[in-house]
Coordinates of C-alpha atoms in Angstrom, one line a residue:
M1 CA 26.7 -41.0 -18.1
K2 CA 26.8 -37.3 -18.5
K3 CA 23.5 -38.1 -20.2
D4 CA 21.8 -40.1 -17.4
K5 CA 23.3 -36.9 -15.2
V6 CA 21.1 -34.2 -17.2
I7 CA 18.6 -36.6 -17.2
N8 CA 18.7 -37.1 -13.6
K9 CA 18.7 -33.4 -12.9
I10 CA 15.4 -32.8 -15.0
K11 CA 14.3 -36.0 -12.3
E12 CA 15.2 -33.9 -9.8
I13 CA 13.5 -30.4 -10.4
V14 CA 9.9 -32.0 -11.9
K15 CA 10.1 -33.5 -7.8
D16 CA 10.6 -29.8 -6.8
K17 CA 7.5 -28.7 -5.4
R18 CA 8.8 -25.1 -5.7
L19 CA 8.8 -25.1 -9.5
Y20 CA 5.3 -25.3 -8.6
I21 CA 5.3 -22.3 -6.7
F22 CA 6.9 -20.3 -8.8
L23 CA 4.2 -22.2 -11.7
S24 CA 1.2 -21.4 -9.6
I25 CA 2.7 -17.1 -9.4
T26 CA 3.0 -17.3 -13.0
L27 CA -0.3 -18.4 -13.9
I28 CA -1.7 -16.5 -11.6
F29 CA -0.9 -13.7 -13.1
F30 CA -0.3 -13.8 -16.7
G31 CA -2.7 -17.3 -16.7
I32 CA -5.2 -15.5 -18.8
F33 CA -3.3 -14.6 -21.6
I34 CA -4.3 -17.8 -23.0
I35 CA -6.9 -16.0 -24.1
K36 CA -5.1 -14.5 -27.3
N37 CA -5.1 -10.7 -27.2
Y38 CA -3.9 -8.4 -29.7
T39 CA -1.5 -5.6 -29.8
V40 CA -0.8 -2.8 -32.7
D41 CA 1.6 -5.3 -33.7
T42 CA -0.4 -9.0 -33.7
Y43 CA -1.9 -7.3 -36.3
S44 CA 0.1 -7.8 -39.1
Y45 CA 1.3 -11.4 -38.8
D46 CA -1.7 -13.2 -40.8
F47 CA -1.2 -12.1 -44.4
E48 CA 2.4 -11.0 -44.4
A49 CA 6.3 -12.6 -44.0
K50 CA 6.9 -8.2 -43.3
P51 CA 6.9 -8.3 -39.1
G52 CA 9.7 -11.6 -39.7
K53 CA 12.1 -9.5 -41.3
Q54 CA 11.6 -6.2 -39.4
L55 CA 12.4 -8.7 -36.6
A56 CA 15.2 -9.1 -37.7
T57 CA 16.5 -6.1 -38.5
L58 CA 16.5 -5.9 -35.3
G59 CA 19.2 -8.2 -34.8
R60 CA 16.5 -10.7 -32.8
L61 CA 17.2 -14.0 -34.7
I62 CA 15.4 -16.2 -33.3
S63 CA 12.0 -13.8 -32.6
A64 CA 12.3 -13.6 -36.6
A65 CA 12.9 -17.7 -37.0
F66 CA 10.2 -18.5 -34.4
I67 CA 8.1 -16.1 -36.3
F68 CA 8.8 -17.1 -40.5
V69 CA 7.9 -21.3 -39.2
F70 CA 4.8 -20.3 -37.6
S71 CA 3.6 -17.6 -39.0
K72 CA 3.0 -20.3 -42.1
I73 CA 1.5 -22.9 -40.1
N74 CA -1.1 -21.1 -38.0
V75 CA -1.4 -17.7 -36.8
D76 CA -3.4 -18.1 -33.4
F77 CA -1.2 -21.8 -33.1
M78 CA 2.2 -19.6 -33.0
Y79 CA 0.4 -17.3 -30.3
I80 CA -0.4 -20.7 -28.2
V81 CA 3.2 -22.3 -28.1
S82 CA 4.2 -18.2 -27.8
F83 CA 1.8 -18.6 -24.9
L84 CA 3.2 -21.9 -22.8
L85 CA 6.2 -20.5 -24.1
A86 CA 6.4 -17.6 -21.9
I87 CA 4.5 -19.7 -18.8
I88 CA 7.5 -22.4 -19.3
T89 CA 10.1 -19.4 -18.7
T90 CA 8.8 -16.9 -16.7
T91 CA 8.4 -20.3 -14.7
L92 CA 11.7 -21.8 -15.1
S93 CA 13.7 -18.2 -14.3
M94 CA 12.4 -17.8 -11.1
Y95 CA 13.0 -21.1 -10.3
K96 CA 16.9 -21.7 -11.4
L97 CA 17.2 -17.7 -9.8
N98 CA 16.4 -19.3 -6.3
E99 CA 18.8 -21.6 -6.7
I100 CA 21.3 -19.2 -7.2
L101 CA 20.0 -16.5 -4.6
K102 CA 20.3 -20.1 -1.9
R103 CA 24.1 -20.1 -2.5
N104 CA 24.2 -17.2 0.3
I105 CA 20.7 -16.1 0.5
K106 CA 19.9 -19.2 3.8
N107 CA 16.2 -18.0 4.3
E108 CA 14.0 -19.9 1.6
V109 CA 11.1 -17.0 2.1
I110 CA 13.2 -14.9 0.7
T111 CA 14.3 -15.4 -1.9
V112 CA 12.1 -17.2 -3.6
L113 CA 10.1 -13.8 -3.5
I114 CA 13.4 -11.7 -4.3
S115 CA 13.2 -14.8 -7.0
V116 CA 9.0 -14.3 -7.9
L117 CA 10.0 -10.1 -8.1
V118 CA 13.0 -10.1 -9.8
I119 CA 11.5 -11.8 -13.5
I120 CA 8.2 -10.6 -12.4
N121 CA 8.3 -6.7 -12.3
F122 CA 6.5 -3.8 -13.0
D123 CA 7.8 -4.3 -16.6
T124 CA 6.9 -7.3 -17.4
L125 CA 3.1 -6.7 -18.6
E126 CA 4.3 -4.9 -21.7
L127 CA 6.9 -8.5 -22.4
F128 CA 3.5 -10.8 -22.1
M129 CA 1.5 -8.4 -24.2
F130 CA 3.4 -9.0 -27.1
I131 CA 2.6 -12.2 -29.9
E132 CA 6.1 -13.0 -28.9
K133 CA 6.0 -12.5 -25.4
G134 CA 7.4 -16.7 -25.8
I135 CA 10.5 -15.8 -27.0
M136 CA 11.0 -12.1 -24.9
M137 CA 10.6 -14.1 -21.7
L138 CA 13.8 -16.8 -22.9
S139 CA 16.1 -14.3 -23.8
V140 CA 15.1 -13.7 -19.6
L141 CA 15.7 -17.0 -18.6
L142 CA 19.2 -16.8 -20.8
T143 CA 20.0 -14.4 -18.9
V144 CA 19.4 -15.9 -15.6
L145 CA 21.1 -18.7 -16.8
A146 CA 24.2 -16.7 -17.7
I147 CA 24.0 -15.1 -14.2
G148 CA 24.6 -19.0 -13.2
H149 CA 28.4 -19.1 -13.9
L150 CA 28.9 -15.2 -12.9
D151 CA 30.7 -16.2 -10.1
N152 CA 32.7 -19.4 -11.5
A153 CA 34.3 -17.2 -14.0
L154 CA 35.0 -14.0 -11.9
K155 CA 37.2 -17.3 -10.1
G156 CA 38.2 -17.1 -13.9
D157 CA 36.6 -20.5 -15.1
K158 CA 37.2 -20.4 -19.1
R159 CA 34.6 -23.0 -19.2
A160 CA 31.9 -20.3 -18.2
W161 CA 32.8 -17.1 -19.7
I162 CA 32.5 -19.5 -22.7
T163 CA 29.3 -20.3 -21.5
I164 CA 28.6 -16.3 -21.3
L165 CA 28.7 -15.6 -23.4
I166 CA 26.5 -17.9 -26.3
E167 CA 24.2 -17.5 -24.0
M168 CA 24.1 -13.4 -24.0
F169 CA 24.3 -13.9 -27.6
L170 CA 21.3 -16.2 -27.4
A171 CA 19.1 -13.8 -25.1
N172 CA 20.3 -11.0 -27.3
C173 CA 19.1 -12.5 -30.4
C174 CA 15.5 -13.1 -28.2
Y175 CA 14.7 -9.3 -27.3
Q176 CA 18.1 -7.5 -26.6
G177 CA 15.5 -5.5 -23.6
T178 CA 15.6 -7.4 -20.8
V179 CA 20.0 -8.6 -21.2
G180 CA 20.7 -5.9 -18.9
L181 CA 19.8 -7.4 -15.8
F182 CA 22.7 -9.5 -16.4
V183 CA 25.1 -6.4 -15.0
A184 CA 22.2 -5.9 -13.0
V185 CA 22.9 -8.7 -10.3
G186 CA 26.5 -9.8 -12.0
V187 CA 27.6 -5.8 -9.8
I188 CA 26.6 -8.2 -7.0
Y189 CA 29.0 -10.7 -7.6
I190 CA 31.5 -8.2 -8.8
I191 CA 31.6 -6.8 -5.4
K192 CA 31.7 -10.4 -4.0
N193 CA 35.2 -11.3 -5.1
S194 CA 36.9 -7.9 -5.0
K195 CA 38.9 -7.9 -2.3
N196 CA 40.3 -5.2 -3.0
I197 CA 40.7 -2.4 -5.6
I198 CA 42.7 -3.6 -8.5
E199 CA 40.1 -6.6 -8.7
F200 CA 37.4 -5.1 -8.4
I201 CA 38.1 -2.7 -11.5
K202 CA 39.4 -6.2 -13.3
N203 CA 35.8 -7.9 -12.9
N204 CA 34.1 -4.7 -13.5
I205 CA 36.0 -5.1 -17.2
I206 CA 35.2 -8.7 -17.1
V207 CA 31.9 -8.7 -16.1
C208 CA 31.3 -5.2 -19.4
L209 CA 33.0 -7.4 -21.5
L210 CA 30.9 -10.1 -20.6
Y211 CA 28.1 -8.7 -21.4
A212 CA 28.6 -6.0 -24.4
I213 CA 30.6 -9.0 -26.9
P214 CA 27.7 -10.2 -27.7
A215 CA 25.6 -7.3 -28.4
F216 CA 28.7 -6.3 -30.2
V217 CA 28.2 -9.1 -32.9
D218 CA 24.4 -8.8 -32.2
L219 CA 24.4 -5.8 -33.5
L220 CA 27.1 -6.1 -36.2
I221 CA 24.9 -8.6 -37.8
V222 CA 22.4 -5.7 -38.2
K223 CA 25.2 -3.4 -39.4
F224 CA 25.9 -5.4 -42.1
I225 CA 24.1 -8.4 -42.6
F226 CA 20.5 -7.4 -42.4
N227 CA 22.0 -3.2 -43.5
N228 CA 19.9 -1.8 -40.7
D229 CA 21.3 2.0 -39.2
R230 CA 19.9 1.7 -35.8
I231 CA 23.0 2.4 -34.7
E232 CA 23.7 5.8 -36.6
N233 CA 22.8 8.1 -34.0
S234 CA 19.9 10.4 -35.2
V235 CA 19.8 12.4 -32.2
G236 CA 22.0 14.0 -30.3
L237 CA 24.3 12.7 -27.4
K238 CA 23.5 15.6 -25.1
E239 CA 19.7 15.4 -26.7
K240 CA 19.7 11.7 -25.4
L241 CA 21.3 12.5 -21.9
L242 CA 18.6 14.9 -20.9
H243 CA 16.2 12.8 -22.0
V244 CA 17.7 9.7 -20.0
I245 CA 18.2 11.7 -16.7
K246 CA 14.4 12.8 -17.2
T247 CA 13.1 9.7 -17.8
T248 CA 14.6 7.2 -14.7
Q249 CA 13.3 9.9 -12.7
D250 CA 9.9 9.9 -13.3
I251 CA 10.2 6.0 -14.2
L252 CA 11.5 6.5 -10.5
T253 CA 8.1 7.8 -9.3
T254 CA 5.7 6.5 -11.7
T255 CA 6.9 3.5 -12.4
F256 CA 5.0 4.4 -16.2
D257 CA 1.7 5.0 -14.2
I258 CA 1.9 1.2 -13.3
L259 CA 2.1 1.6 -10.0
P260 CA 1.0 4.9 -7.8
K261 CA 2.8 7.8 -7.5
Y262 CA 6.2 7.3 -5.7
F263 CA 4.8 4.0 -4.0
Y264 CA 8.1 1.9 -5.3
L265 CA 10.7 4.9 -4.6
T266 CA 8.7 4.3 -1.1
I267 CA 9.3 0.8 -1.1
L268 CA 13.1 1.3 -1.9
I269 CA 13.4 4.0 0.1
I270 CA 12.3 1.6 3.5
I271 CA 14.7 -1.4 2.2
I272 CA 17.6 1.1 1.6
A273 CA 16.8 2.4 5.6
L274 CA 16.8 -1.3 7.0
F275 CA 19.8 -1.9 5.5
I276 CA 22.0 1.0 6.6
I277 CA 19.8 -0.1 10.3
S278 CA 20.7 -3.4 10.2
L279 CA 24.5 -2.3 9.6
I280 CA 24.8 -0.5 12.9
K281 CA 22.8 -2.7 14.5
N282 CA 25.9 -5.7 14.0
K283 CA 28.0 -2.9 15.2
E284 CA 30.0 -2.7 12.3
K285 CA 33.6 -1.2 11.8
A286 CA 32.9 2.3 10.5
S287 CA 35.2 1.5 7.3
K288 CA 32.8 -1.3 6.8
I289 CA 29.5 0.5 7.0
I290 CA 31.4 3.2 4.6
L291 CA 31.9 0.6 2.6
N292 CA 28.7 -1.2 1.5
I293 CA 27.2 2.0 1.5
L294 CA 29.3 3.1 -1.2
G295 CA 28.6 -0.8 -3.2
L296 CA 24.7 0.2 -2.5
I297 CA 25.3 3.5 -4.2
Y298 CA 27.1 1.1 -7.4
I299 CA 24.5 -1.3 -7.6
I300 CA 22.0 1.1 -8.3
A301 CA 23.9 3.5 -10.0
A302 CA 25.0 0.2 -12.2
V303 CA 21.3 -1.1 -11.9
L304 CA 19.7 2.1 -14.0
V305 CA 22.5 2.0 -16.2
S306 CA 22.3 -1.5 -17.5
A307 CA 18.9 0.5 -18.1
M308 CA 19.0 3.0 -19.3
A309 CA 22.5 2.7 -21.7
P310 CA 20.8 0.6 -25.0
Q311 CA 19.2 4.3 -25.2
I312 CA 21.8 5.9 -25.7
I313 CA 23.8 3.6 -28.3
A314 CA 20.3 3.3 -30.0
G315 CA 19.4 5.5 -33.1
D316 CA 16.7 7.1 -31.4
V317 CA 15.3 7.3 -27.4
Y318 CA 12.1 5.3 -27.3
I319 CA 11.6 3.7 -23.3
V320 CA 8.9 1.7 -22.9
P321 CA 8.7 -0.5 -20.3
R322 CA 10.0 -4.1 -22.0
N323 CA 13.1 -2.3 -23.4
V324 CA 14.5 -1.7 -19.6
Y325 CA 13.6 -4.5 -17.8
C326 CA 15.8 -4.3 -15.5
F327 CA 14.5 -1.3 -13.6
G328 CA 11.4 -2.9 -12.4
A329 CA 13.9 -5.6 -10.8
L330 CA 15.9 -2.2 -8.9
I331 CA 14.1 -2.8 -5.2
P332 CA 14.7 -7.2 -5.3
I333 CA 18.5 -6.3 -6.5
V334 CA 19.6 -4.1 -3.7
L335 CA 17.9 -6.8 -1.2
I336 CA 19.7 -9.4 -3.7
F337 CA 23.0 -7.3 -1.0
M338 CA 22.1 -6.5 1.4
Y339 CA 20.9 -11.0 2.6
R340 CA 24.4 -11.3 1.1
E341 CA 25.8 -8.9 3.2
V342 CA 24.4 -7.7 6.9
K343 CA 22.4 -9.8 9.8
V344 CA 18.9 -9.2 9.1
D345 CA 17.2 -9.0 12.8
K346 CA 13.3 -10.6 12.9
I347 CA 11.6 -7.3 12.7
S348 CA 13.3 -6.3 9.0
N349 CA 12.8 -9.5 8.0
I350 CA 8.8 -9.8 8.6
I351 CA 9.0 -5.8 7.4
V352 CA 11.0 -6.7 4.1
V353 CA 8.5 -10.0 3.6
L354 CA 5.7 -7.9 4.2
L355 CA 6.8 -5.2 1.5
Q356 CA 7.3 -7.7 -0.4
I357 CA 3.9 -9.0 -0.5
V358 CA 2.6 -6.0 -0.8
L359 CA 4.4 -5.0 -3.8
A360 CA 3.2 -8.5 -5.8
V361 CA -0.9 -7.4 -4.6
S362 CA -0.3 -4.3 -5.9
L363 CA 1.3 -5.9 -9.4
Y364 CA -0.8 -8.5 -9.7
Y365 CA -3.9 -5.9 -9.6
N366 CA -2.5 -2.9 -11.8
F367 CA -1.6 -6.1 -14.3
S368 CA -5.4 -7.4 -14.0
D369 CA -6.8 -3.3 -14.5
I370 CA -4.6 -3.2 -17.4
I371 CA -5.6 -7.0 -19.1
I372 CA -8.9 -6.3 -18.8
D373 CA -8.3 -2.4 -20.6
N374 CA -6.7 -4.5 -23.3
Y375 CA -9.2 -7.1 -24.0
Y376 CA -11.6 -4.2 -24.0
T377 CA -9.3 -2.1 -26.2
N378 CA -8.9 -5.6 -28.5
K379 CA -12.9 -5.5 -28.3
K380 CA -13.8 -2.5 -29.6
D381 CA -11.4 -2.8 -32.1
L382 CA -12.9 -5.6 -33.6
E383 CA -16.2 -4.3 -33.4
L384 CA -15.6 -1.2 -35.4
A385 CA -13.2 -4.1 -37.9
N386 CA -16.9 -5.2 -38.9
Q387 CA -18.6 -2.3 -39.1
I388 CA -16.1 -1.5 -42.0
A389 CA -16.1 -4.8 -43.3
E390 CA -19.6 -5.1 -43.5
L391 CA -19.7 -1.2 -45.3
I392 CA -16.7 -2.0 -48.0
E393 CA -19.4 -6.0 -48.3
N394 CA -22.3 -3.6 -49.1
Y395 CA -20.3 -1.4 -51.4
E396 CA -18.4 -5.2 -53.5
T397 CA -21.6 -6.7 -53.8
S398 CA -23.5 -4.0 -55.5
T399 CA -20.4 -2.7 -57.0
N400 CA -19.0 -5.8 -58.5
N401 CA -15.7 -3.7 -57.4
K402 CA -13.4 -5.9 -55.1
I403 CA -11.4 -4.1 -53.2
T404 CA -7.9 -4.8 -53.1
K405 CA -6.3 -1.7 -52.5
I406 CA -6.2 0.4 -49.2
A407 CA -5.2 4.1 -47.9
T408 CA -5.7 5.3 -44.4
Y409 CA -5.6 9.1 -43.1
I410 CA -5.5 10.2 -40.1
N411 CA -7.4 13.4 -38.2
A412 CA -7.0 12.9 -34.9
D413 CA -4.4 11.6 -32.2
K414 CA -6.6 9.5 -30.4
T415 CA -4.1 6.8 -29.1
Q416 CA -6.3 4.4 -26.7
Y417 CA -10.1 4.5 -26.4
E418 CA -11.4 7.0 -23.5
N419 CA -11.0 5.4 -19.9
T420 CA -8.3 2.3 -20.8
R421 CA -4.8 2.3 -19.6
Y422 CA -2.3 3.0 -21.7
I423 CA 1.4 1.3 -21.1
G424 CA 4.1 1.3 -23.6
D425 CA 2.5 0.1 -26.9
A426 CA 0.5 -1.9 -25.5
N427 CA -3.6 -1.2 -25.2
T428 CA -3.3 1.3 -28.2
R429 CA -6.2 1.4 -30.6
A430 CA -5.6 -0.9 -33.5
F431 CA -6.8 1.9 -36.2
Y432 CA -4.4 4.6 -34.3
T433 CA -1.1 3.1 -36.8
E434 CA -1.3 2.8 -40.7
W435 CA -0.5 -1.6 -40.4
S436 CA -2.9 -2.3 -37.7
S437 CA -5.5 -0.8 -39.1
I438 CA -4.2 -2.2 -42.2
G439 CA -3.8 -5.7 -40.2
I440 CA -6.9 -6.1 -38.7
L441 CA -9.2 -5.1 -41.7
E442 CA -6.7 -8.0 -43.2
R443 CA -7.7 -10.5 -41.0
T444 CA -11.7 -9.4 -41.6
L445 CA -12.2 -9.9 -44.8
N446 CA -9.1 -12.9 -44.6
R447 CA -7.6 -11.5 -47.2
P448 CA -4.8 -9.9 -48.3
L449 CA -5.0 -6.0 -48.5
E450 CA -2.4 -3.9 -51.5
H451 CA -0.9 -0.4 -49.3
V452 CA -2.3 2.4 -52.0
H453 CA -0.1 5.8 -51.3
K454 CA -3.6 9.0 -49.9
D455 CA -4.8 11.0 -52.7
L456 CA -3.8 14.5 -51.8
E457 CA -7.4 16.3 -52.6
I458 CA -9.1 13.1 -50.7
E459 CA -6.8 13.7 -47.9
E460 CA -8.0 17.6 -47.8
K461 CA -11.7 16.2 -47.7
F462 CA -10.5 14.0 -44.1
K463 CA -9.7 16.8 -42.7
E464 CA -12.4 19.5 -43.1
E465 CA -14.3 16.8 -40.9
N466 CA -15.3 16.6 -37.2
W467 CA -17.0 13.7 -35.5
E468 CA -17.7 12.6 -32.3
D469 CA -14.6 11.1 -30.9
Y470 CA -14.3 7.3 -31.2
E471 CA -18.1 7.6 -32.5
F472 CA -17.5 5.0 -35.6
N473 CA -19.4 7.0 -39.2
E474 CA -20.4 5.9 -42.6
N475 CA -17.9 9.5 -44.2
Q476 CA -14.5 7.8 -43.4
L477 CA -14.1 5.6 -45.8
I478 CA -15.1 6.7 -49.4
F479 CA -14.7 3.6 -52.5
E480 CA -12.6 4.7 -55.6
G481 CA -13.0 1.2 -57.8
D482 CA -10.5 -1.0 -55.7
T483 CA -9.7 0.9 -53.2
L484 CA -10.1 1.9 -50.2
H485 CA -9.9 5.0 -48.6
L486 CA -9.5 5.3 -45.0
C487 CA -9.9 7.3 -41.9
T488 CA -9.4 7.2 -38.7
K489 CA -9.3 8.6 -35.8

């Protein structure tokens, strides 16, 4: 009977036209990634198991298992599987969130737009830039599924608690940077299910525990099974807090330079103004207006805290779009609260719809610009790798020495190519980091290379050089028996 119910539910979803609307939106934004893209991490996946081991030590057990299994088969095949999984999970995340929102918001145009902008926000693109994109977006789907059970959990359903704990643990094992969405959206259900201050405090504790217990179990695995000290603090608490506060202000105004400066903040302020105007127009009592404004402040604070809190716990503060995912969902989360709490008139409704469409179009335009620069960076990296590989092969032919070892040196701090847009760790030049320099050469030469320590005399010699920016120079290579000394810049 239960099996038939599941099959019927799947059939119902497959026949639902909204599923294909969300699929189309996902493909419009991210379909280009069917063409394999590279980041600095991707280049190291061909000839070592180290990436999988590293992900395991970070608590990303599902990501690690995915890399271990598919890297043994073929990295290019792994990319295709990951891409398809990312498309499917992104589509299902929007579909499921829309189903959740429809329980309390009757305007389906609004629920569809909100669902799109929660899942595809200014922090989403970086999740798609890495080879494990499918697992990262699976973390988002698992978090959305957990949100779907939260209403029942706050009403005392113990089975819902267990389901959430399992889903949140699995989400953490995929990628921890996205799970803050559970708290960010969950606070709306805290308000909904709190009739007094006692219930409000109790519901906050429940949501915090449902979020924290799976994360803590994941951290224990990291700490004791994989012997990783990532929860050891190397930076003082005061310094962390100051850094987090400043970065929060920067993200609100610049959105990691993904959207125009103050664009996101301006839309947020307009929506807050519309919310307050709607409260006044509805002739609500002063007490209810105050409570709703306090609720709004609480929700905004919860989104920001749930995005930034893991940075306080972690050993070092490292804030990039992919690890503060729920921050990008701030505007649609405010809209969820607005449409749950007040009746929105026709004019305000039209303004909200237009603002969401403008935001979505702006995201698409800027994502496309950054993606183009990513493929341009990949092209330039490959051209340089081919030049170096040709020199290696010429050396091997003329000397009968085979290069099996490589030492890398850097004499300039050039993170990316000129006139390309930077986003987190994406669009970084392959020859900027040690591991990706070796990885791209391994891929180009189709053989593993052993990394060896620098030669101090050669290092001093490279420091004296002053090559033109980004122009390759043969003097960047010094051959010594079976070892290549490579200076990148």
